[in-house]
Short mmCIF file of C-alpha atoms and ligand atoms in Angstrom, two decimals:
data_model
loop_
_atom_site.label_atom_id
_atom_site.label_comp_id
_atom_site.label_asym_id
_atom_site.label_seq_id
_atom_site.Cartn_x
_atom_site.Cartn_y
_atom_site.Cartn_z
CA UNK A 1459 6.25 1.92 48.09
CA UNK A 1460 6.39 0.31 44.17
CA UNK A 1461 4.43 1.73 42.03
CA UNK A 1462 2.72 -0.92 40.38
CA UNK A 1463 3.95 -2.14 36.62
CA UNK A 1464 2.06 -0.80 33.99
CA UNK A 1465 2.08 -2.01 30.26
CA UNK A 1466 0.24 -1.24 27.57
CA UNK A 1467 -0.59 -1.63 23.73
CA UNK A 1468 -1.29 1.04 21.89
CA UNK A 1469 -2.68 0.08 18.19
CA UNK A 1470 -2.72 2.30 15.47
CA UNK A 1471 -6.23 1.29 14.07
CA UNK A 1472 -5.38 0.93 10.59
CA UNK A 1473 -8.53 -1.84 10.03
CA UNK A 1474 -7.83 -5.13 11.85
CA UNK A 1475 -5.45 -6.56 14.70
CA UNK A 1476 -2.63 -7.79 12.94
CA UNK A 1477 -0.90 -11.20 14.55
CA UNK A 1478 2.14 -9.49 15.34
CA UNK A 1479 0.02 -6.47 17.42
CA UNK A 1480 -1.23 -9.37 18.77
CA UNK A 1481 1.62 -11.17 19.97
CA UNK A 1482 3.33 -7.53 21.34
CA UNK A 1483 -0.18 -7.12 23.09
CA UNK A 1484 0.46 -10.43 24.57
CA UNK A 1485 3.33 -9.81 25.89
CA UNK A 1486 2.68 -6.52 27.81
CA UNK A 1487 -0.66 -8.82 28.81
CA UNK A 1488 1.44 -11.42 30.34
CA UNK A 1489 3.90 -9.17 32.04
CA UNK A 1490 1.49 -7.40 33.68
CA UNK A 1491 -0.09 -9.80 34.82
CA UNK A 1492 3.04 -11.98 35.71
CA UNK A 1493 3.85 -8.84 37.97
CA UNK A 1494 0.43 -8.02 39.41
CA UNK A 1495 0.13 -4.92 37.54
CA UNK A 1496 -1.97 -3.12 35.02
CA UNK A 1497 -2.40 -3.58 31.29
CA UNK A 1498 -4.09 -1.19 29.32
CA UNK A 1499 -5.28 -0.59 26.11
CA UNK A 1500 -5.00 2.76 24.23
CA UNK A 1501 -6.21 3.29 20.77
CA UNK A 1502 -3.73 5.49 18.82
CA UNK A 1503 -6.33 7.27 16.03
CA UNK A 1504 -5.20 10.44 15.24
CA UNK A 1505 -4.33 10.15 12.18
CA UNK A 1506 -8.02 10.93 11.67
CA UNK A 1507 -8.07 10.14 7.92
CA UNK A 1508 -6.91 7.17 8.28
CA UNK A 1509 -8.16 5.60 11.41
CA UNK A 1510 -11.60 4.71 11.81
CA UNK A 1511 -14.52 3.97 14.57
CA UNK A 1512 -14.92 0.59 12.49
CA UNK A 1513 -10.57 -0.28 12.55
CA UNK A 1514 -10.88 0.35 16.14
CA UNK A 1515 -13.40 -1.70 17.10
CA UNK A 1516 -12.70 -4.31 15.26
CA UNK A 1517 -9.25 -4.32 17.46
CA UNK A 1518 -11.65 -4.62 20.74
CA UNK A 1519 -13.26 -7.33 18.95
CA UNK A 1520 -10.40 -9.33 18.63
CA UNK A 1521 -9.11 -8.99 21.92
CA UNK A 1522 -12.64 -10.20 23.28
CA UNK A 1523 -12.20 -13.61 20.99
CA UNK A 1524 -8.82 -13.72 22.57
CA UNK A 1525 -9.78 -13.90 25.58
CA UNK A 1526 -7.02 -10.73 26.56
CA UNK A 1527 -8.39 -8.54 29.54
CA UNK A 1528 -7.22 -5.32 29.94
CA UNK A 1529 -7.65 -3.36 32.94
CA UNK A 1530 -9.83 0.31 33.13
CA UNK A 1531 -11.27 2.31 30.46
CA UNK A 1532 -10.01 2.00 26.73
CA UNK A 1533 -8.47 5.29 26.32
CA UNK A 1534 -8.81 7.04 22.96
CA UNK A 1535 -5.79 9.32 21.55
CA UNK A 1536 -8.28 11.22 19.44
CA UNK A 1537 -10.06 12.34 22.83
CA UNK A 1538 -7.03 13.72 24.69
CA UNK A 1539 -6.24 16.49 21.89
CA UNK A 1540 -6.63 19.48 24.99
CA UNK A 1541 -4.25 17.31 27.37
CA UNK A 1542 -1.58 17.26 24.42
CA UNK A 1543 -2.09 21.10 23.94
CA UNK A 1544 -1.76 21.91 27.25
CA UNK A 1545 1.80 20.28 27.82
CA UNK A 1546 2.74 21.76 24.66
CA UNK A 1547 2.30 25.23 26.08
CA UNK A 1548 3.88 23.96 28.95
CA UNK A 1549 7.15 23.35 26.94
CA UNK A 1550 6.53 26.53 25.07
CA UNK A 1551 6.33 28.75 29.10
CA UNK A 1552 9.43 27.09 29.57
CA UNK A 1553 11.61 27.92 27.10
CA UNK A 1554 11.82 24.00 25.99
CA UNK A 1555 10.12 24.23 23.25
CA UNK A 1556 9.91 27.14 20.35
CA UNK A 1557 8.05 28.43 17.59
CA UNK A 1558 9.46 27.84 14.37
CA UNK A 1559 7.93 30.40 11.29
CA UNK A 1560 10.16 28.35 9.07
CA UNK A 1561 8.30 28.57 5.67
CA UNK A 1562 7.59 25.82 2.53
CA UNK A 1563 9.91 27.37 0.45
CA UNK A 1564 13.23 27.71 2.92
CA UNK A 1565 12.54 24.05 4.39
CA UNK A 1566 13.18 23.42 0.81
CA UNK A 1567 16.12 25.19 0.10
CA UNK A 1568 17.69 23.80 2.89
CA UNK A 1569 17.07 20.27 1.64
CA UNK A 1570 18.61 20.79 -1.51
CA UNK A 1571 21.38 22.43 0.24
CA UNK A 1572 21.98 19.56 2.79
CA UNK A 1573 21.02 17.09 0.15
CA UNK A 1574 24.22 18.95 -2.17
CA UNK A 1575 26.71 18.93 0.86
CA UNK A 1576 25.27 15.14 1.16
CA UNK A 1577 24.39 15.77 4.63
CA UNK A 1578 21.76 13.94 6.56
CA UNK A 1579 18.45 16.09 5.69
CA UNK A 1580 18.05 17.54 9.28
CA UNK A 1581 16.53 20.90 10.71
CA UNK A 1582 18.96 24.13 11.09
CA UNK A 1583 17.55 25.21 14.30
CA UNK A 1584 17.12 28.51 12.93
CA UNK A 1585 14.55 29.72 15.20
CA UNK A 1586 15.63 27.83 18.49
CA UNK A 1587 17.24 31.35 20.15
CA UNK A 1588 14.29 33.68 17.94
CA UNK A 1589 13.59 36.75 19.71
CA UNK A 1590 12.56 38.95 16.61
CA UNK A 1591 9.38 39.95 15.02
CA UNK A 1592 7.40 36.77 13.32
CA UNK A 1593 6.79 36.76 9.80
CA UNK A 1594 3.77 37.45 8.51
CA UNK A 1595 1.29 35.01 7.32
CA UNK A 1596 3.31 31.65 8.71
CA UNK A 1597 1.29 29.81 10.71
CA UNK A 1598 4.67 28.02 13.04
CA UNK A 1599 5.09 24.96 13.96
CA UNK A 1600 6.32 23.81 17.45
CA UNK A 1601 9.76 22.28 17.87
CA UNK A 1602 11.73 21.00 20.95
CA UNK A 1603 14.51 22.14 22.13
CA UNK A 1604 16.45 18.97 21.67
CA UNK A 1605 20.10 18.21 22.47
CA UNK A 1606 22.51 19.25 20.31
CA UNK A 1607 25.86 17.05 20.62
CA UNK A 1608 26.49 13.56 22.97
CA UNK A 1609 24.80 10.23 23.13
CA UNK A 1610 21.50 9.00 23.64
CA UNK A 1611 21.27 5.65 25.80
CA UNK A 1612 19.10 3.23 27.30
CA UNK A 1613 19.40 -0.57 28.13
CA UNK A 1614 16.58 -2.29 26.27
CA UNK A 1615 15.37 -5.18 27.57
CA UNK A 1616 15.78 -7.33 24.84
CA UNK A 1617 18.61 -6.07 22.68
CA UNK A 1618 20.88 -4.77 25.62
CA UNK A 1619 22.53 -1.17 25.61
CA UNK A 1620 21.58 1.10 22.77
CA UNK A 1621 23.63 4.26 22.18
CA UNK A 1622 22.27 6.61 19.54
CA UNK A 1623 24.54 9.30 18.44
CA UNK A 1624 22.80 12.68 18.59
CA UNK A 1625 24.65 13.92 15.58
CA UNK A 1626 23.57 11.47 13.53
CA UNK A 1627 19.61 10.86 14.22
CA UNK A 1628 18.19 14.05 16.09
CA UNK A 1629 17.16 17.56 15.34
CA UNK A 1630 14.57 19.59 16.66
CA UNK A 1631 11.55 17.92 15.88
CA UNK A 1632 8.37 19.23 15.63
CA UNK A 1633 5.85 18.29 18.43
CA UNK A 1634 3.03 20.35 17.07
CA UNK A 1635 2.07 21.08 13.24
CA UNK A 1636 1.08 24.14 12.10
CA UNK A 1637 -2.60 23.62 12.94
CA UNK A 1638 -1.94 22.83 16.22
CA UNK A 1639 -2.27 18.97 16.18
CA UNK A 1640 0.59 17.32 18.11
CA UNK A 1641 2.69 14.75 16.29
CA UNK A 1642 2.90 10.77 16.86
CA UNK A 1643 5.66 10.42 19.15
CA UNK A 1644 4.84 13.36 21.55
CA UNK A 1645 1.15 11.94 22.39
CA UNK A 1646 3.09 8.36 22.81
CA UNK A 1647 5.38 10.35 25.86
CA UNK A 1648 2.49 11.76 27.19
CA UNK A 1649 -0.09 8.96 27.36
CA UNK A 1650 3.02 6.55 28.64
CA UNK A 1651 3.63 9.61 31.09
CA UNK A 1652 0.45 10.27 32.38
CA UNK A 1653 -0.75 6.93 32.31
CA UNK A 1654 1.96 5.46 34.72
CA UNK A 1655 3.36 3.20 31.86
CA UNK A 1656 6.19 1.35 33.60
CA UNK A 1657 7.14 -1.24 30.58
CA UNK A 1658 6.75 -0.68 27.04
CA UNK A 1659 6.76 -3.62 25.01
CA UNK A 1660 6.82 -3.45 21.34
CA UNK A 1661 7.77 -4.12 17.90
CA UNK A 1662 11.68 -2.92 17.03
CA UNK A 1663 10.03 -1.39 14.05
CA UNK A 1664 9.99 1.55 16.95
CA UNK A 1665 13.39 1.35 18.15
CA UNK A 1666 14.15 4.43 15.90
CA UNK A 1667 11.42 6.39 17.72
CA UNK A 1668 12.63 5.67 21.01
CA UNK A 1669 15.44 8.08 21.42
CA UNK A 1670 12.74 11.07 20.61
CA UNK A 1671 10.74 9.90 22.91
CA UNK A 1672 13.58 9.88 25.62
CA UNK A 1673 13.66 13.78 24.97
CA UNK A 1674 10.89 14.64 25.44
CA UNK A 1675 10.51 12.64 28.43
CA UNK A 1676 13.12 14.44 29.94
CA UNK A 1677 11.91 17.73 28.63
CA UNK A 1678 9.02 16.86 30.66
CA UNK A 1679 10.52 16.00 33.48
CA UNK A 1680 9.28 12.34 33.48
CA UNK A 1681 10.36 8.98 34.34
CA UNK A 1682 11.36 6.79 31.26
CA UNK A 1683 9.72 3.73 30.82
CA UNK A 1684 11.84 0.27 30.62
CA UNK A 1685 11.49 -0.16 26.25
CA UNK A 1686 12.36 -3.68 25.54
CA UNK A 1687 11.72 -3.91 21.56
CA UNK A 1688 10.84 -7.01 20.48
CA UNK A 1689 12.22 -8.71 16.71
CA UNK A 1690 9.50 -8.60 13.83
CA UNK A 1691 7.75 -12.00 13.11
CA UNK A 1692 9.39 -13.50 9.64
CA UNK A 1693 7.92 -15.77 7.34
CA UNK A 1694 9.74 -18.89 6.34
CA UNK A 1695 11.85 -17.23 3.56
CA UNK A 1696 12.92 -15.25 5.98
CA UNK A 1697 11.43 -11.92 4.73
CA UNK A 1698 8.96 -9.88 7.10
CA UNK A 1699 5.38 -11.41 8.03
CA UNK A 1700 3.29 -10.31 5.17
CA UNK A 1701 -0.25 -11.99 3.82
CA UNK A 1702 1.97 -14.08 1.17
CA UNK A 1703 2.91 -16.22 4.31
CA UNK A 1704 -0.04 -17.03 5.96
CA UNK A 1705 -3.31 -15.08 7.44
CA UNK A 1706 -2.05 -11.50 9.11
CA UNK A 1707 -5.76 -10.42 10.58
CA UNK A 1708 -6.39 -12.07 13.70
CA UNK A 1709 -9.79 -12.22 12.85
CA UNK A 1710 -8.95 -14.42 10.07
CA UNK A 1711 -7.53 -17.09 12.48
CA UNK A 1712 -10.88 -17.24 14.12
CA UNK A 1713 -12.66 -17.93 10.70
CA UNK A 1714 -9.99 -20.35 9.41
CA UNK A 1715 -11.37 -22.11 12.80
CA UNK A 1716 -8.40 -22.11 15.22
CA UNK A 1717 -8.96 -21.76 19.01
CA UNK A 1718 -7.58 -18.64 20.70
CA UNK A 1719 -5.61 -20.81 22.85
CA UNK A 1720 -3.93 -22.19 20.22
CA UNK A 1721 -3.20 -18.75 18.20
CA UNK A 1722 -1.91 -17.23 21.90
CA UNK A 1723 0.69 -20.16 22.43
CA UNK A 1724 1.87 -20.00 18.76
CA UNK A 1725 2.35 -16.41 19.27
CA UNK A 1726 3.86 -16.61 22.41
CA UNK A 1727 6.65 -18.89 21.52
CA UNK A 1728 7.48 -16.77 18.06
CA UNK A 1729 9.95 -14.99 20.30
CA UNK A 1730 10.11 -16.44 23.51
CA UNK A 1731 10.73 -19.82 25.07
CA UNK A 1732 10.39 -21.87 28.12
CA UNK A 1733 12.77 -25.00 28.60
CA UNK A 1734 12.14 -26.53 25.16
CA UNK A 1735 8.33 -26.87 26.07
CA UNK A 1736 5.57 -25.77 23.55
CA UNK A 1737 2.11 -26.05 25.24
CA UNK A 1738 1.33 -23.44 27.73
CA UNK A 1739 -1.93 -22.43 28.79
CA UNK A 1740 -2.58 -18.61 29.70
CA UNK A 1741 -2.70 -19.58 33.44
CA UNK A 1742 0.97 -20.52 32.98
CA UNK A 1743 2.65 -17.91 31.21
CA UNK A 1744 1.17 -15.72 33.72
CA UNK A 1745 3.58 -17.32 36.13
CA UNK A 1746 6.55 -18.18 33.95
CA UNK A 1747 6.77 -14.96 31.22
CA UNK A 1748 9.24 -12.85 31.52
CA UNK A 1749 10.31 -10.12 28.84
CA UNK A 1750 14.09 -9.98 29.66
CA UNK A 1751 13.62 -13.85 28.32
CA UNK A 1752 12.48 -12.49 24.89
CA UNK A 1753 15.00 -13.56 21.75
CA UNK A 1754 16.97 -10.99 20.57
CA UNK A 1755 16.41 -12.21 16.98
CA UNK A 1756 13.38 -12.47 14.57
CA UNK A 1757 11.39 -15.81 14.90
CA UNK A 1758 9.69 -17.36 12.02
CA UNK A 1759 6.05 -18.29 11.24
CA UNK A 1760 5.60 -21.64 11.11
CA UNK A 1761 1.65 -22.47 9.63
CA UNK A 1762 2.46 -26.25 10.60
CA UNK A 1763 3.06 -25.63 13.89
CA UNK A 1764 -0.01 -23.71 14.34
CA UNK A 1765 -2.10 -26.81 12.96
CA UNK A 1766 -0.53 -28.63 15.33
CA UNK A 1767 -1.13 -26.50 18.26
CA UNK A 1768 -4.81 -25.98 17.19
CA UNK A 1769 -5.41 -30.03 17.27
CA UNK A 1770 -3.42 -30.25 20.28
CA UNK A 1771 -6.19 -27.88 22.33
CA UNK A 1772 -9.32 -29.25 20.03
CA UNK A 1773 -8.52 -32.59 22.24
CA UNK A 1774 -7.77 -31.58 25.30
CA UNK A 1775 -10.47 -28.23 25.87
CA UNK A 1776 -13.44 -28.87 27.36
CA UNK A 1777 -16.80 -29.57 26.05
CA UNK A 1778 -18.10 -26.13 26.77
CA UNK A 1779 -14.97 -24.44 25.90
CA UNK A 1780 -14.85 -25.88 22.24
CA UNK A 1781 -18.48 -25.37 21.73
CA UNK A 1782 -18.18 -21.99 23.22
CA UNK A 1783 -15.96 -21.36 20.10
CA UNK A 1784 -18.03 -23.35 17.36
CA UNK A 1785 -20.61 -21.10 18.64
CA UNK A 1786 -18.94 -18.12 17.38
CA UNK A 1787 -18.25 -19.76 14.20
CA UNK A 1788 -22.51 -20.23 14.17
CA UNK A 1789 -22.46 -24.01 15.22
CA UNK A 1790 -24.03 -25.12 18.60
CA UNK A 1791 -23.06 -28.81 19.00
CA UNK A 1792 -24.79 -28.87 22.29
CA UNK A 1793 -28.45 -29.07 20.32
CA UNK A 1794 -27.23 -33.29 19.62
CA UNK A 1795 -27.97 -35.94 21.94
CA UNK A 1796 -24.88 -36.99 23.11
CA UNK A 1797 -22.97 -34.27 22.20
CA UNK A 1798 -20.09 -35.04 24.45
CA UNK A 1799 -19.63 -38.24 22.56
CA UNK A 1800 -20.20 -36.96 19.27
CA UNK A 1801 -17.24 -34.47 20.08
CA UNK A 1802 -14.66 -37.06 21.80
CA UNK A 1803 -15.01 -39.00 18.36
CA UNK A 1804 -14.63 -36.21 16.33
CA UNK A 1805 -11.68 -34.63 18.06
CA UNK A 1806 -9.09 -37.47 17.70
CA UNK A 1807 -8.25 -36.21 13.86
CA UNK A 1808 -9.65 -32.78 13.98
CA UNK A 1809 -6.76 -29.92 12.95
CA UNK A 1810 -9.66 -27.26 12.62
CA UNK A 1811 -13.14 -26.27 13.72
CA UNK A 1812 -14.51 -26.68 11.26
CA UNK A 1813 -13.03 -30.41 10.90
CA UNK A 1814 -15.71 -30.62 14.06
CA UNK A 1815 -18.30 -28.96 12.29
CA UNK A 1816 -17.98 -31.25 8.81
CA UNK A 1817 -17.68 -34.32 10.82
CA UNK A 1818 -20.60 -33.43 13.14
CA UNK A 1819 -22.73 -32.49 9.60
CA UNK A 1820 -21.96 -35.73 7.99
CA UNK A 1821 -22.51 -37.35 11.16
CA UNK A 1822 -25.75 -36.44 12.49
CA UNK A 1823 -27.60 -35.52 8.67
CA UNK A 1824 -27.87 -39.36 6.83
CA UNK A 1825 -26.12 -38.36 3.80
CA UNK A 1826 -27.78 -36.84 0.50
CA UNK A 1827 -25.30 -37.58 -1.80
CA UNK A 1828 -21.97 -39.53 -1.65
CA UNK A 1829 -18.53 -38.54 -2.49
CA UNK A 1830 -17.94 -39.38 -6.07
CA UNK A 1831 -14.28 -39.69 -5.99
CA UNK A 1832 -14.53 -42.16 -2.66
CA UNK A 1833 -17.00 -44.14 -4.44
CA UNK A 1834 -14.62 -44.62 -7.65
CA UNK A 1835 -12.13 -45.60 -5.29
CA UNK A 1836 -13.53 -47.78 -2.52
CA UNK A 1837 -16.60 -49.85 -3.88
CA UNK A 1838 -16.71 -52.52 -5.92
CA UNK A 1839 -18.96 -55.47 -6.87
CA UNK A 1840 -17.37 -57.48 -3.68
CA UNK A 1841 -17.35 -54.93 -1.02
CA UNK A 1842 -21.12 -53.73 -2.06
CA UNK A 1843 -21.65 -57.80 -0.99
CA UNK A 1844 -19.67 -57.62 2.22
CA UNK A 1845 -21.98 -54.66 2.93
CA UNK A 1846 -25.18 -56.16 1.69
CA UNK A 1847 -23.96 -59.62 4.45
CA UNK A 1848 -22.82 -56.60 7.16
CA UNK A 1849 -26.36 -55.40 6.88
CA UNK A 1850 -28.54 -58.46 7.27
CA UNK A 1851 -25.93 -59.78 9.63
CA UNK A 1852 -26.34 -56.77 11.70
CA UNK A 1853 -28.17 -57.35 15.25
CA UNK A 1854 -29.19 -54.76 17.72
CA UNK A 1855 -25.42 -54.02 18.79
CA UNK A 1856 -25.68 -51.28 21.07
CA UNK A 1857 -21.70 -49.70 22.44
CA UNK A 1858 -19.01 -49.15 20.39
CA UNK A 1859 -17.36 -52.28 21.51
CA UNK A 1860 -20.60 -54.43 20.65
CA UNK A 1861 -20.11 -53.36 17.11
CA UNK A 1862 -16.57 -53.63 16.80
CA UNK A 1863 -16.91 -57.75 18.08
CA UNK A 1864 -19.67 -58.33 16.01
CA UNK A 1865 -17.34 -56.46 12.76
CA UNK A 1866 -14.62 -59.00 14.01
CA UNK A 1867 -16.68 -62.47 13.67
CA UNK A 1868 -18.34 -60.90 10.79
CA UNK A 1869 -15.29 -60.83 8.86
CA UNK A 1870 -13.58 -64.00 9.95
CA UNK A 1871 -16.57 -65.68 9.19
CA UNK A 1872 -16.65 -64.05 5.85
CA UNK A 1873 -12.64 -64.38 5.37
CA UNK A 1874 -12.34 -60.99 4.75
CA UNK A 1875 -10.42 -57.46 5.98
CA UNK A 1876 -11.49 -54.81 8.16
CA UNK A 1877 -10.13 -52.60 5.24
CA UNK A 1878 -12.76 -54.04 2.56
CA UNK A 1879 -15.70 -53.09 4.98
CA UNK A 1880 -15.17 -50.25 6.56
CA UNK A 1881 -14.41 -47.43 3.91
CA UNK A 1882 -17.29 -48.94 2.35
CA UNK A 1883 -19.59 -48.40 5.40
CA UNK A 1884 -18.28 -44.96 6.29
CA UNK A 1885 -19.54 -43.69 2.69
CA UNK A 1886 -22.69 -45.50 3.60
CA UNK A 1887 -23.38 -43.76 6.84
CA UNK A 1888 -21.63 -40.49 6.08
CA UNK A 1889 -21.53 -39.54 2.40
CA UNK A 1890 -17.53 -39.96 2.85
CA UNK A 1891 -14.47 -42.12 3.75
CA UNK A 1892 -13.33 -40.09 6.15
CA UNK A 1893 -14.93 -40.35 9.28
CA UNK A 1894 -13.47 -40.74 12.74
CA UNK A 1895 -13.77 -44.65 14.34
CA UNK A 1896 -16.31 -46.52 12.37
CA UNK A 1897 -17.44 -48.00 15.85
CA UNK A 1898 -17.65 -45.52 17.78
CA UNK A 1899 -19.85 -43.65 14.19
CA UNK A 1900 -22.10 -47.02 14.78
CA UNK A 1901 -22.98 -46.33 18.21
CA UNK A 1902 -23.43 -42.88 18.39
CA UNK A 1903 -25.94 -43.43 14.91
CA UNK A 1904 -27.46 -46.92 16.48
CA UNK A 1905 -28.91 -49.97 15.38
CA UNK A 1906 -31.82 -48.69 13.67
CA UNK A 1907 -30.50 -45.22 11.77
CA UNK A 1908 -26.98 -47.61 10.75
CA UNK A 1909 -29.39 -49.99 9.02
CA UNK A 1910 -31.29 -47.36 7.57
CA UNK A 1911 -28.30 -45.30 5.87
CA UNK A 1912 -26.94 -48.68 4.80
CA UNK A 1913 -29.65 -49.74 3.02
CA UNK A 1914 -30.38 -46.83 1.42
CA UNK A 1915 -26.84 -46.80 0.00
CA UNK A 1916 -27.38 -50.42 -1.25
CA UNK A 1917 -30.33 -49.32 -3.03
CA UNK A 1918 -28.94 -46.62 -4.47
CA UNK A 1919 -26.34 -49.05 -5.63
CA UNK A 1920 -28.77 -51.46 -7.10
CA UNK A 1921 -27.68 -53.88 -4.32
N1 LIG B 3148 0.74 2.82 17.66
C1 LIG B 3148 1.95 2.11 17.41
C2 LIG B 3148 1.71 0.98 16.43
O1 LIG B 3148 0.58 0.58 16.24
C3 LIG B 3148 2.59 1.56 18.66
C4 LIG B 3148 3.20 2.58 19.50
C5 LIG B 3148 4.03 2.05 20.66
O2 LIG B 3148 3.88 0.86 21.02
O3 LIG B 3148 4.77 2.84 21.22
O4 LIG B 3148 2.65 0.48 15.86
#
């Protein structure tokens, strides 16, 4: 029997989800579920001064807005201290591990003497065969008992084979400090051990890490996961993501009001591509992702594209989905009358959420004050006529289509454009010239509450 594929991500809480942990959780998501598997989330906090209840939360948070499921129990590194401890003794019984009483002062001396020779700053292994007396008043570290000559490899699912040369990266790490804690990349091991991790998916900013962690999964006697290291998001000068380029918290996307569905496929295709097809919904790359498909090089933020993405899902998601999301931005559309209509009109030119949430506002309040700048620009003595005609003209049109027939005569009779009319109007009935279809504005407003805002514009106006 298969075991069945595990992935995981496993944040360092450092005080938000960042859009590349993001996209690497993605990935894992996808696979696992592509494969029927498990994905799981494990908080990596102990670094206790500098992770925090609040930094890791706010990580669960953002997975929730995502809409990202991950199976089980969040597991916390911070709570698995005794597990850690017990396999270091393990590797202490036998004879994989060592003490090492090395003090302050000789790491020290050896630096400056490896530092002089211009050697690569490395550990001696002075106390790998110790079988004296220990020094007084050193509390030891723990080191492994890694190899000593030879290559480390392993075929990486993205970049292909990677050989490390022992000589020149590894010594004999520690795997426990002085007071006991265990170090970063020996509670990785055992968490991807213990939990049944099958597939690691991650940043290449981790590649280095990898062949320690292949130690001491063989110390250990376990099975090595299948790494595939994924190329670092760029910005478009080329240099790494940073908050120069663009938003990095997740969090941040939701405020700026994009969807989640829209942040997800952005994310997805920074590093991995279907045909030459952009849009894919969740229920898709479930069935088509695939992490051997992941581009070897670095892909490049492009802010545009996300715009484009975002008003790509504001018109096509459904009513309840999008006001599911202006709900969490602390807008509830569905308290309108026709709030279905009110959205299909708005969505047309929306790039944002809050594009919905302006329009809706200007739409639904009659307007307290009008845009000075449209006013210098769109009325004038004649228009402020047409509108003054347009309003006594104006019958008890009812659709959209009513209105726009009645515009047409209107105009021909008067000899005059569509364009000297309807910016006019729009800053009548909504404060502004931008509004979505001035006909579709008229019905959803009707007869009476048109005439109303018009007027009251013309008497502002002195017209
Ligand atoms: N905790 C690491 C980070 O946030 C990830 C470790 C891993 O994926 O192996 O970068």
């Amino acid at each position: 029997m298969h075991e069945k594929l595990t992935t995981r991500f496993a944040p360092s809480p450092t005080g938000y989800l960042h859009i590349g942990g993001l996209r690497t959780a993605l990935y894992n998501y996808l696979y696992a579920r592509n494969k029927g598997g498990n994905f799981l989330l494990r908080i990596e906090d102990t670094d206790l001064k500098r992770n925090s209840k609040e930094a890791a939360w706010a990580i669960v948070e953002a997975f929730k807005w995502c809409g990202l499921e991950f199976d089980g129990e969040i597991s916390y590194q911070s709570q698995r201290f005794d597990l850690y401890k017990e396999y270091i003794q393990k590797l202490l019984d036998s004879g994989k591990a060592y003490y090492c009483y090395m003090s302050k002062e000789e790491l020290e001396h050896l630096r400056a003497k490896q530092e002089e020779a211009k050697e690569r700053p490395r550990y001696d292994g002075r106390y790998r065969d110790f079988k004296g007396t220990p020094p007084q008043g050193i509390e030891p570290v723990v080191r492994i008992k890694a190899p000593q000559s030879g290559e480390i490899v392993f075929e990486d699912g993205v970049k292909g084979e990677i050989k490390f040369k022992v000589e020149d990266i590894m010594d004999d790490f520690i795997i426990a400090r002085s007071d006991g804690t265990p170090t970063y990349n020996f509670c990785v091991v055992i968490d991807d051990a213990l939990m049944g991790v099958s597939d690691v998916i991650r940043g290449d900013d981790h590649l280095s890490n990898t062949p320690k962690q292949i130690v001491l999964y063989e110390a250990l006697g376990f099975k090595i996961p299948k790494f595939f290291h994924v190329a670092m998001i760029h910005g478009e000068d080329g240099k790494k993501l940073s908050k120069r380029h663009g938003a990095t918290d997740v969090m941040e996307y939701k405020e700026m009001g994009i969807l989640p569905q829209a942040l997800l496929n952005f994310l997805v295709r920074l590093g991995w591509s279907h045909k030459d097809e952009e849009i894919f919904s969740l229920e898709e790359l479930k069935k088509l992702f695939n992490p051997y498909h992941i581009n070897k090089s670095a892909s490049c933020y492009n802010a545009k594209k996300l715009e484009w993405l975002n008003a790509h899902y504001i018109k096509t998601l459904s009513f309840e989905e999008i006001n599911r999301q202006l709900k969490e931005l602390g807008f509830d559309l569905a308290v309108y009358e026709r709030a279905g209509f009110l959205l299909d009109l708005l969505r047309e030119r929306a790039k944002t959420l809050h594009d919905i949430i302006k329009g809706a506002k200007s739409i639904v309040n009659a307007p307290q004050n009008y845009d000075e700048n449209a006013v210098q620009k769109f009325i004038n003595e004649e228009n402020l006529h047409l509108l003054r005609a347009f309003s006594n003209a104006l019958e008890n049109q009812k659709t959209s289509k009513e209105f726009e027939e009645f515009t047409n005569d209107f105009l021909e009779k008067k000899q005059a454009k569509l364009k000297d009319l309807a910016q006019p109007l729009r800053i009548a009935l909504t404060g502004s010239a931008v509004s979505p279809s001035i006909f579709e504005v008229l019905e959803f407003l009707g007869f009476d509450e048109c005439k109303k805002r018009i007027e009251n514009f013309l008497k502002i106006r002195g017209k």
